Amino acid sequence: MTQSLLTRKLTIAEAFDSLMREPLPLRVTAYDGSAAGPEDAPYRVHIATERGLGYMMSSIDPDLGLGRGYVSGDVQVFGTHPGDPYEALVVLKKGIKFRRPSPLELVTIIRSLGISHLVPPTPPAEEAPSRVRRLFEGFRHSLTRDAEAIHHHYDVSNRFYELVLGPSMAYTCAVFPREDATLEEAQETKFDLVARKLDLKSGQRLLDLGCGWGGMVRHAAKEYGVKALGVTLSQQQAEWAQEEIKRQGLDDLAEVRFLDYRLVEEGDFDAVSSIGLTEHIGVRNYPAYFGFIEDKLKPEGRLLNHCITRANGHQPTKPGEFIDRYVFPDGELAAPGLLVSAVHDAGMEVHDVENIRIHYAKTLAGWCANLAANWDECVAEVGENTARVWGLYMAGSRLAFEENEIQLHHILAAKVGDDGSNGFPLRPTW
């Protein structure tokens, strides 16, 4: 920032530009009529209101401030579809390089933009309470608080999820057998890979934890003749899943219950699948979680744990503020080594670990494409703010998987019998 800028009032765009270490890669405009950055840039960020400026200035976490403004419509991004802002996020993430201003520069910026904008505006209604405020909803990962966290994300609208996820209603990473495979083919491949890793056979019993809309339960029953029980903390998911099970005539084999997994009373299962639940239970609860699973399995019974993981053990387990408040309240991620150790410490034997990170990037690209293609109906179903939350978080997550900030691991394990038997052949069969 030059000396002349220090002695005069800055426009909003000038203030933003002054914080850059490198030239802006996109156009920035604001409600005061100011602009900065290349006029011919393919993307433009527009700070449309004082509230949008307040969100950005008052938030310690830049992602949360920008996210609040974007969700509310007070900060707009042009040149990209709100259902799939991936390309714009790539430019923002790779091209926006902030520098640390001097104290005098900071005073100049605040004086120019108005100290009143440091007072946080009321957040959008779609925002969950902060971690501190959630303490009043019960202890972290208590039955009550977990139920509220799941309700916040999953009980949005079954129709909305149908439009975004497609016919499979599978809200977890797919496995693409080919580069040009459709999302539906990839989800079918994922469920079958899980079934083969678990070595499911007709007449066996499967417990699917955090079963969502029942995709794995139906696949195991229909394709393998397995008696499958799924549990979910989302009442809307359970109702949809039961209706689909009945529609497909699988009532004699498949069941989905609206139930916390900790309240499952049955035992002696041949296999347990946990597809996308571990992210919600909390790292400190891993011992209890995998201990619960070990207790529910028969000797030689198998576990397949499918979950998002950190790229290394140095990253924090808690997510950023935007993901925590708008997407997965109380969610936590750990490095795969911590999960493997927790499975071992619970008394099970780990046989295989597979990273399918790139497959999740492709899955998210498919979901964003669906959201963009069905944008008007999605907005009519859940409102534009909520639809923007999903577009932003899914496109951002795709970028994170592509850049190896997060990963997705399968961990296959078995309950060892008293005689040391594990039921595995000499070489993998899946």
mmCIF file of C-alpha atoms in Angstrom, residues 137-415:
data_model
loop_
_atom_site.group_PDB
_atom_site.id
_atom_site.type_symbol
_atom_site.label_atom_id
_atom_site.label_comp_id
_atom_site.label_asym_id
_atom_site.label_seq_id
_atom_site.Cartn_x
_atom_site.Cartn_y
_atom_site.Cartn_z
ATOM 1 C CA GLU A 137 -27.780 -28.922 22.984
ATOM 2 C CA GLY A 138 -25.945 -31.575 24.998
ATOM 3 C CA PHE A 139 -22.447 -32.969 25.238
ATOM 4 C CA ARG A 140 -20.590 -33.466 21.971
ATOM 5 C CA HIS A 141 -21.757 -36.717 20.328
ATOM 6 C CA SER A 142 -24.446 -37.363 22.918
ATOM 7 C CA LEU A 143 -27.564 -39.073 21.530
ATOM 8 C CA THR A 144 -29.462 -35.770 21.487
ATOM 9 C CA ARG A 145 -26.719 -33.659 19.927
ATOM 10 C CA ASP A 146 -25.856 -36.239 17.268
ATOM 11 C CA ALA A 147 -29.520 -36.472 16.316
ATOM 12 C CA GLU A 148 -29.691 -32.687 15.866
ATOM 13 C CA ALA A 149 -26.470 -32.622 13.811
ATOM 14 C CA ILE A 150 -27.776 -35.317 11.447
ATOM 15 C CA HIS A 151 -31.155 -33.593 11.208
ATOM 16 C CA HIS A 152 -29.434 -30.341 10.193
ATOM 17 C CA HIS A 153 -27.793 -31.897 7.145
ATOM 18 C CA TYR A 154 -29.881 -34.869 6.077
ATOM 19 C CA ASP A 155 -33.474 -33.876 6.810
ATOM 20 C CA VAL A 156 -33.485 -31.160 4.163
ATOM 21 C CA SER A 157 -35.778 -32.756 1.593
ATOM 22 C CA ASN A 158 -35.802 -36.226 0.096
ATOM 23 C CA ARG A 159 -36.837 -34.738 -3.235
ATOM 24 C CA PHE A 160 -33.840 -32.399 -3.149
ATOM 25 C CA TYR A 161 -31.519 -35.346 -2.607
ATOM 26 C CA GLU A 162 -33.197 -37.272 -5.432
ATOM 27 C CA LEU A 163 -32.417 -34.392 -7.767
ATOM 28 C CA VAL A 164 -28.780 -34.093 -6.636
ATOM 29 C CA LEU A 165 -27.788 -37.710 -5.992
ATOM 30 C CA GLY A 166 -29.721 -39.349 -8.795
ATOM 31 C CA PRO A 167 -31.729 -42.608 -8.699
ATOM 32 C CA SER A 168 -29.237 -44.452 -6.474
ATOM 33 C CA MET A 169 -29.839 -42.014 -3.576
ATOM 34 C CA ALA A 170 -26.289 -42.827 -2.501
ATOM 35 C CA TYR A 171 -24.650 -39.947 -0.631
ATOM 36 C CA THR A 172 -21.189 -41.467 -0.336
ATOM 37 C CA CYS A 173 -18.183 -41.840 -2.617
ATOM 38 C CA ALA A 174 -18.841 -43.937 -5.704
ATOM 39 C CA VAL A 175 -16.280 -46.234 -7.371
ATOM 40 C CA PHE A 176 -15.860 -45.619 -11.098
ATOM 41 C CA PRO A 177 -15.044 -48.802 -13.027
ATOM 42 C CA ARG A 178 -14.113 -46.684 -16.072
ATOM 43 C CA GLU A 179 -13.364 -43.029 -16.732
ATOM 44 C CA ASP A 180 -16.602 -42.665 -18.687
ATOM 45 C CA ALA A 181 -18.815 -44.600 -16.255
ATOM 46 C CA THR A 182 -22.031 -42.872 -15.190
ATOM 47 C CA LEU A 183 -22.640 -41.883 -11.584
ATOM 48 C CA GLU A 184 -25.265 -44.623 -11.285
ATOM 49 C CA GLU A 185 -22.854 -47.266 -12.581
ATOM 50 C CA ALA A 186 -20.227 -46.037 -10.138
ATOM 51 C CA GLN A 187 -22.560 -46.178 -7.139
ATOM 52 C CA GLU A 188 -23.622 -49.712 -8.084
ATOM 53 C CA THR A 189 -19.935 -50.636 -8.388
ATOM 54 C CA LYS A 190 -19.249 -49.168 -4.933
ATOM 55 C CA PHE A 191 -21.991 -51.184 -3.246
ATOM 56 C CA ASP A 192 -20.865 -54.356 -4.984
ATOM 57 C CA LEU A 193 -17.230 -53.766 -4.038
ATOM 58 C CA VAL A 194 -18.284 -53.447 -0.393
ATOM 59 C CA ALA A 195 -20.342 -56.640 -0.686
ATOM 60 C CA ARG A 196 -17.440 -58.562 -2.223
ATOM 61 C CA LYS A 197 -14.971 -57.303 0.352
ATOM 62 C CA LEU A 198 -17.385 -58.485 3.047
ATOM 63 C CA ASP A 199 -17.738 -61.799 1.163
ATOM 64 C CA LEU A 200 -21.527 -61.671 1.521
ATOM 65 C CA LYS A 201 -23.443 -64.896 0.910
ATOM 66 C CA SER A 202 -27.105 -65.814 0.826
ATOM 67 C CA GLY A 203 -28.555 -66.370 4.266
ATOM 68 C CA GLN A 204 -26.024 -64.189 6.086
ATOM 69 C CA ARG A 205 -26.916 -61.170 8.205
ATOM 70 C CA LEU A 206 -25.567 -57.660 7.557
ATOM 71 C CA LEU A 207 -25.727 -54.601 9.811
ATOM 72 C CA ASP A 208 -25.307 -51.330 7.886
ATOM 73 C CA LEU A 209 -24.502 -48.403 10.193
ATOM 74 C CA GLY A 210 -25.513 -44.935 9.034
ATOM 75 C CA CYS A 211 -27.347 -46.535 6.116
ATOM 76 C CA GLY A 212 -28.686 -43.327 4.553
ATOM 77 C CA TRP A 213 -31.475 -44.093 2.084
ATOM 78 C CA GLY A 214 -30.712 -47.811 2.269
ATOM 79 C CA GLY A 215 -28.639 -48.354 -0.869
ATOM 80 C CA MET A 216 -26.289 -50.917 0.670
ATOM 81 C CA VAL A 217 -29.131 -52.672 2.476
ATOM 82 C CA ARG A 218 -31.109 -53.095 -0.737
ATOM 83 C CA HIS A 219 -28.058 -54.171 -2.745
ATOM 84 C CA ALA A 220 -27.091 -56.847 -0.208
ATOM 85 C CA ALA A 221 -30.638 -58.192 -0.069
ATOM 86 C CA LYS A 222 -31.355 -58.080 -3.792
ATOM 87 C CA GLU A 223 -28.002 -59.211 -5.223
ATOM 88 C CA TYR A 224 -26.716 -61.509 -2.463
ATOM 89 C CA GLY A 225 -29.803 -62.792 -0.624
ATOM 90 C CA VAL A 226 -28.528 -61.303 2.638
ATOM 91 C CA LYS A 227 -30.854 -60.374 5.507
ATOM 92 C CA ALA A 228 -29.829 -56.741 6.010
ATOM 93 C CA LEU A 229 -30.626 -54.236 8.745
ATOM 94 C CA GLY A 230 -29.771 -50.561 8.288
ATOM 95 C CA VAL A 231 -29.987 -47.784 10.877
ATOM 96 C CA THR A 232 -29.988 -44.024 10.393
ATOM 97 C CA LEU A 233 -30.517 -40.958 12.566
ATOM 98 C CA SER A 234 -32.482 -39.262 9.790
ATOM 99 C CA GLN A 235 -36.200 -39.935 9.958
ATOM 100 C CA GLN A 236 -36.690 -38.734 6.384
ATOM 101 C CA GLN A 237 -34.055 -41.176 5.158
ATOM 102 C CA ALA A 238 -35.618 -44.077 7.060
ATOM 103 C CA GLU A 239 -39.093 -43.356 5.711
ATOM 104 C CA TRP A 240 -37.853 -43.080 2.120
ATOM 105 C CA ALA A 241 -35.755 -46.251 2.461
ATOM 106 C CA GLN A 242 -38.615 -48.324 3.870
ATOM 107 C CA GLU A 243 -40.906 -47.213 1.062
ATOM 108 C CA GLU A 244 -38.273 -48.147 -1.535
ATOM 109 C CA ILE A 245 -37.655 -51.531 0.111
ATOM 110 C CA LYS A 246 -41.382 -52.243 -0.066
ATOM 111 C CA ARG A 247 -41.605 -51.006 -3.662
ATOM 112 C CA GLN A 248 -38.837 -53.416 -4.701
ATOM 113 C CA GLY A 249 -40.422 -56.318 -2.812
ATOM 114 C CA LEU A 250 -37.474 -56.765 -0.441
ATOM 115 C CA ASP A 251 -39.491 -56.660 2.806
ATOM 116 C CA ASP A 252 -38.548 -60.219 3.761
ATOM 117 C CA LEU A 253 -34.814 -59.446 3.682
ATOM 118 C CA ALA A 254 -34.224 -55.717 4.130
ATOM 119 C CA GLU A 255 -35.140 -53.249 6.877
ATOM 120 C CA VAL A 256 -34.137 -49.670 7.690
ATOM 121 C CA ARG A 257 -34.819 -48.223 11.132
ATOM 122 C CA PHE A 258 -34.804 -44.637 12.396
ATOM 123 C CA LEU A 259 -32.423 -45.441 15.232
ATOM 124 C CA ASP A 260 -29.095 -44.452 16.760
ATOM 125 C CA TYR A 261 -26.605 -47.233 16.060
ATOM 126 C CA ARG A 262 -25.793 -47.387 19.776
ATOM 127 C CA LEU A 263 -29.318 -48.658 20.437
ATOM 128 C CA VAL A 264 -29.143 -51.681 18.118
ATOM 129 C CA GLU A 265 -29.890 -54.707 20.290
ATOM 130 C CA GLU A 266 -29.336 -57.567 17.837
ATOM 131 C CA GLY A 267 -25.952 -59.249 17.531
ATOM 132 C CA ASP A 268 -24.170 -62.147 15.831
ATOM 133 C CA PHE A 269 -23.943 -60.432 12.443
ATOM 134 C CA ASP A 270 -21.848 -61.992 9.696
ATOM 135 C CA ALA A 271 -20.812 -58.544 8.456
ATOM 136 C CA VAL A 272 -20.989 -54.859 9.343
ATOM 137 C CA SER A 273 -20.731 -52.060 6.797
ATOM 138 C CA SER A 274 -20.100 -48.485 7.902
ATOM 139 C CA ILE A 275 -20.287 -46.285 4.800
ATOM 140 C CA GLY A 276 -19.849 -42.619 5.661
ATOM 141 C CA LEU A 277 -20.708 -42.725 9.365
ATOM 142 C CA THR A 278 -17.298 -42.577 11.046
ATOM 143 C CA GLU A 279 -16.973 -38.888 10.062
ATOM 144 C CA HIS A 280 -19.884 -38.101 12.405
ATOM 145 C CA ILE A 281 -19.001 -40.009 15.577
ATOM 146 C CA GLY A 282 -15.961 -38.065 16.829
ATOM 147 C CA VAL A 283 -12.350 -39.192 17.073
ATOM 148 C CA ARG A 284 -12.461 -39.706 20.824
ATOM 149 C CA ASN A 285 -15.344 -42.149 20.300
ATOM 150 C CA TYR A 286 -13.442 -44.432 17.923
ATOM 151 C CA PRO A 287 -12.616 -46.974 20.663
ATOM 152 C CA ALA A 288 -16.265 -47.247 21.698
ATOM 153 C CA TYR A 289 -17.477 -47.331 18.093
ATOM 154 C CA PHE A 290 -15.199 -50.092 16.885
ATOM 155 C CA GLY A 291 -15.660 -51.909 20.175
ATOM 156 C CA PHE A 292 -19.409 -51.846 19.525
ATOM 157 C CA ILE A 293 -18.868 -53.289 16.047
ATOM 158 C CA GLU A 294 -16.555 -56.034 17.310
ATOM 159 C CA ASP A 295 -19.208 -56.997 19.851
ATOM 160 C CA LYS A 296 -21.897 -57.226 17.140
ATOM 161 C CA LEU A 297 -19.889 -59.523 14.863
ATOM 162 C CA LYS A 298 -19.687 -63.295 14.882
ATOM 163 C CA PRO A 299 -16.192 -64.761 15.073
ATOM 164 C CA GLU A 300 -14.691 -64.408 11.572
ATOM 165 C CA GLY A 301 -17.295 -61.744 10.782
ATOM 166 C CA ARG A 302 -16.072 -58.837 8.659
ATOM 167 C CA LEU A 303 -16.175 -55.046 8.916
ATOM 168 C CA LEU A 304 -15.889 -52.657 5.964
ATOM 169 C CA ASN A 305 -15.371 -49.084 7.130
ATOM 170 C CA HIS A 306 -15.681 -46.488 4.341
ATOM 171 C CA CYS A 307 -14.923 -42.918 5.430
ATOM 172 C CA ILE A 308 -13.328 -39.601 4.557
ATOM 173 C CA THR A 309 -9.885 -39.208 6.093
ATOM 174 C CA ARG A 310 -7.200 -36.573 6.517
ATOM 175 C CA ALA A 311 -4.187 -36.697 4.232
ATOM 176 C CA ASN A 312 -1.856 -36.855 7.243
ATOM 177 C CA GLY A 313 -1.857 -36.893 11.019
ATOM 178 C CA HIS A 314 -0.662 -33.285 11.312
ATOM 179 C CA GLN A 315 -3.935 -31.801 10.063
ATOM 180 C CA PRO A 316 -6.582 -30.830 12.631
ATOM 181 C CA THR A 317 -9.416 -33.312 13.053
ATOM 182 C CA LYS A 318 -12.085 -30.608 13.251
ATOM 183 C CA PRO A 319 -13.294 -29.039 9.984
ATOM 184 C CA GLY A 320 -13.246 -25.353 9.096
ATOM 185 C CA GLU A 321 -15.975 -23.087 10.378
ATOM 186 C CA PHE A 322 -18.009 -23.065 7.153
ATOM 187 C CA ILE A 323 -18.229 -26.869 6.941
ATOM 188 C CA ASP A 324 -18.927 -27.126 10.681
ATOM 189 C CA ARG A 325 -21.768 -24.610 10.652
ATOM 190 C CA TYR A 326 -23.357 -25.176 7.259
ATOM 191 C CA VAL A 327 -22.680 -28.779 6.333
ATOM 192 C CA PHE A 328 -21.572 -31.263 9.010
ATOM 193 C CA PRO A 329 -21.928 -29.892 12.563
ATOM 194 C CA ASP A 330 -19.623 -31.773 14.957
ATOM 195 C CA GLY A 331 -17.996 -33.727 12.125
ATOM 196 C CA GLU A 332 -14.369 -34.844 12.542
ATOM 197 C CA LEU A 333 -11.819 -36.478 10.267
ATOM 198 C CA ALA A 334 -8.675 -38.396 11.181
ATOM 199 C CA ALA A 335 -5.717 -39.810 9.289
ATOM 200 C CA PRO A 336 -6.175 -43.433 8.153
ATOM 201 C CA GLY A 337 -3.465 -44.691 10.492
ATOM 202 C CA LEU A 338 -5.478 -43.571 13.513
ATOM 203 C CA LEU A 339 -8.518 -45.453 12.229
ATOM 204 C CA VAL A 340 -6.510 -48.604 11.569
ATOM 205 C CA SER A 341 -5.065 -48.461 15.091
ATOM 206 C CA ALA A 342 -8.533 -47.970 16.576
ATOM 207 C CA VAL A 343 -9.843 -51.022 14.690
ATOM 208 C CA HIS A 344 -6.881 -53.097 15.875
ATOM 209 C CA ASP A 345 -7.212 -51.880 19.442
ATOM 210 C CA ALA A 346 -10.869 -52.952 19.428
ATOM 211 C CA GLY A 347 -9.696 -56.527 18.852
ATOM 212 C CA MET A 348 -10.220 -56.834 15.101
ATOM 213 C CA GLU A 349 -7.618 -57.726 12.496
ATOM 214 C CA VAL A 350 -7.146 -55.336 9.556
ATOM 215 C CA HIS A 351 -6.695 -57.109 6.217
ATOM 216 C CA ASP A 352 -6.896 -54.394 3.599
ATOM 217 C CA VAL A 353 -6.719 -50.595 3.330
ATOM 218 C CA GLU A 354 -7.631 -48.870 0.059
ATOM 219 C CA ASN A 355 -7.590 -45.162 -0.808
ATOM 220 C CA ILE A 356 -10.213 -44.137 -3.391
ATOM 221 C CA ARG A 357 -9.690 -40.365 -3.103
ATOM 222 C CA ILE A 358 -9.927 -39.540 -6.811
ATOM 223 C CA HIS A 359 -13.241 -41.378 -7.030
ATOM 224 C CA TYR A 360 -14.772 -38.922 -4.572
ATOM 225 C CA ALA A 361 -13.679 -35.961 -6.684
ATOM 226 C CA LYS A 362 -15.476 -37.557 -9.648
ATOM 227 C CA THR A 363 -18.531 -38.317 -7.501
ATOM 228 C CA LEU A 364 -18.771 -34.702 -6.357
ATOM 229 C CA ALA A 365 -18.432 -33.474 -9.927
ATOM 230 C CA GLY A 366 -21.435 -35.637 -10.795
ATOM 231 C CA TRP A 367 -23.502 -34.304 -7.894
ATOM 232 C CA CYS A 368 -22.678 -30.697 -8.801
ATOM 233 C CA ALA A 369 -23.672 -31.363 -12.404
ATOM 234 C CA ASN A 370 -27.006 -32.739 -11.182
ATOM 235 C CA LEU A 371 -27.563 -29.714 -8.941
ATOM 236 C CA ALA A 372 -26.810 -27.311 -11.768
ATOM 237 C CA ALA A 373 -29.030 -29.205 -14.217
ATOM 238 C CA ASN A 374 -31.932 -29.275 -11.750
ATOM 239 C CA TRP A 375 -31.257 -25.867 -10.201
ATOM 240 C CA ASP A 376 -34.714 -24.344 -10.531
ATOM 241 C CA GLU A 377 -36.474 -27.356 -9.022
ATOM 242 C CA CYS A 378 -33.868 -27.623 -6.249
ATOM 243 C CA VAL A 379 -34.374 -23.947 -5.364
ATOM 244 C CA ALA A 380 -38.141 -24.400 -5.373
ATOM 245 C CA GLU A 381 -37.738 -27.372 -3.025
ATOM 246 C CA VAL A 382 -35.311 -26.014 -0.415
ATOM 247 C CA GLY A 383 -34.756 -22.320 -1.172
ATOM 248 C CA GLU A 384 -31.914 -20.589 -2.974
ATOM 249 C CA ASN A 385 -29.743 -20.134 0.135
ATOM 250 C CA THR A 386 -29.683 -23.866 0.912
ATOM 251 C CA ALA A 387 -29.064 -24.744 -2.724
ATOM 252 C CA ARG A 388 -26.076 -22.362 -2.731
ATOM 253 C CA VAL A 389 -24.714 -24.056 0.410
ATOM 254 C CA TRP A 390 -24.706 -27.400 -1.390
ATOM 255 C CA GLY A 391 -23.156 -26.043 -4.570
ATOM 256 C CA LEU A 392 -20.376 -24.300 -2.658
ATOM 257 C CA TYR A 393 -19.525 -27.136 -0.307
ATOM 258 C CA MET A 394 -19.621 -29.875 -2.943
ATOM 259 C CA ALA A 395 -17.478 -27.922 -5.411
ATOM 260 C CA GLY A 396 -15.059 -27.000 -2.617
ATOM 261 C CA SER A 397 -14.884 -30.616 -1.461
ATOM 262 C CA ARG A 398 -14.166 -31.770 -5.006
ATOM 263 C CA LEU A 399 -11.194 -29.420 -5.113
ATOM 264 C CA ALA A 400 -9.985 -30.646 -1.708
ATOM 265 C CA PHE A 401 -10.033 -34.274 -2.857
ATOM 266 C CA GLU A 402 -8.261 -33.411 -6.101
ATOM 267 C CA GLU A 403 -5.503 -31.564 -4.237
ATOM 268 C CA ASN A 404 -5.084 -34.356 -1.649
ATOM 269 C CA GLU A 405 -6.229 -32.269 1.312
ATOM 270 C CA ILE A 406 -8.644 -35.069 2.220
ATOM 271 C CA GLN A 407 -8.902 -38.714 1.203
ATOM 272 C CA LEU A 408 -11.374 -41.610 1.293
ATOM 273 C CA HIS A 409 -10.364 -44.963 2.743
ATOM 274 C CA HIS A 410 -11.804 -48.451 2.867
ATOM 275 C CA ILE A 411 -10.622 -50.420 5.879
ATOM 276 C CA LEU A 412 -11.485 -54.121 5.806
ATOM 277 C CA ALA A 413 -11.160 -56.054 9.055
ATOM 278 C CA ALA A 414 -12.326 -59.250 10.711
ATOM 279 C CA LYS A 415 -13.218 -60.412 14.199
#
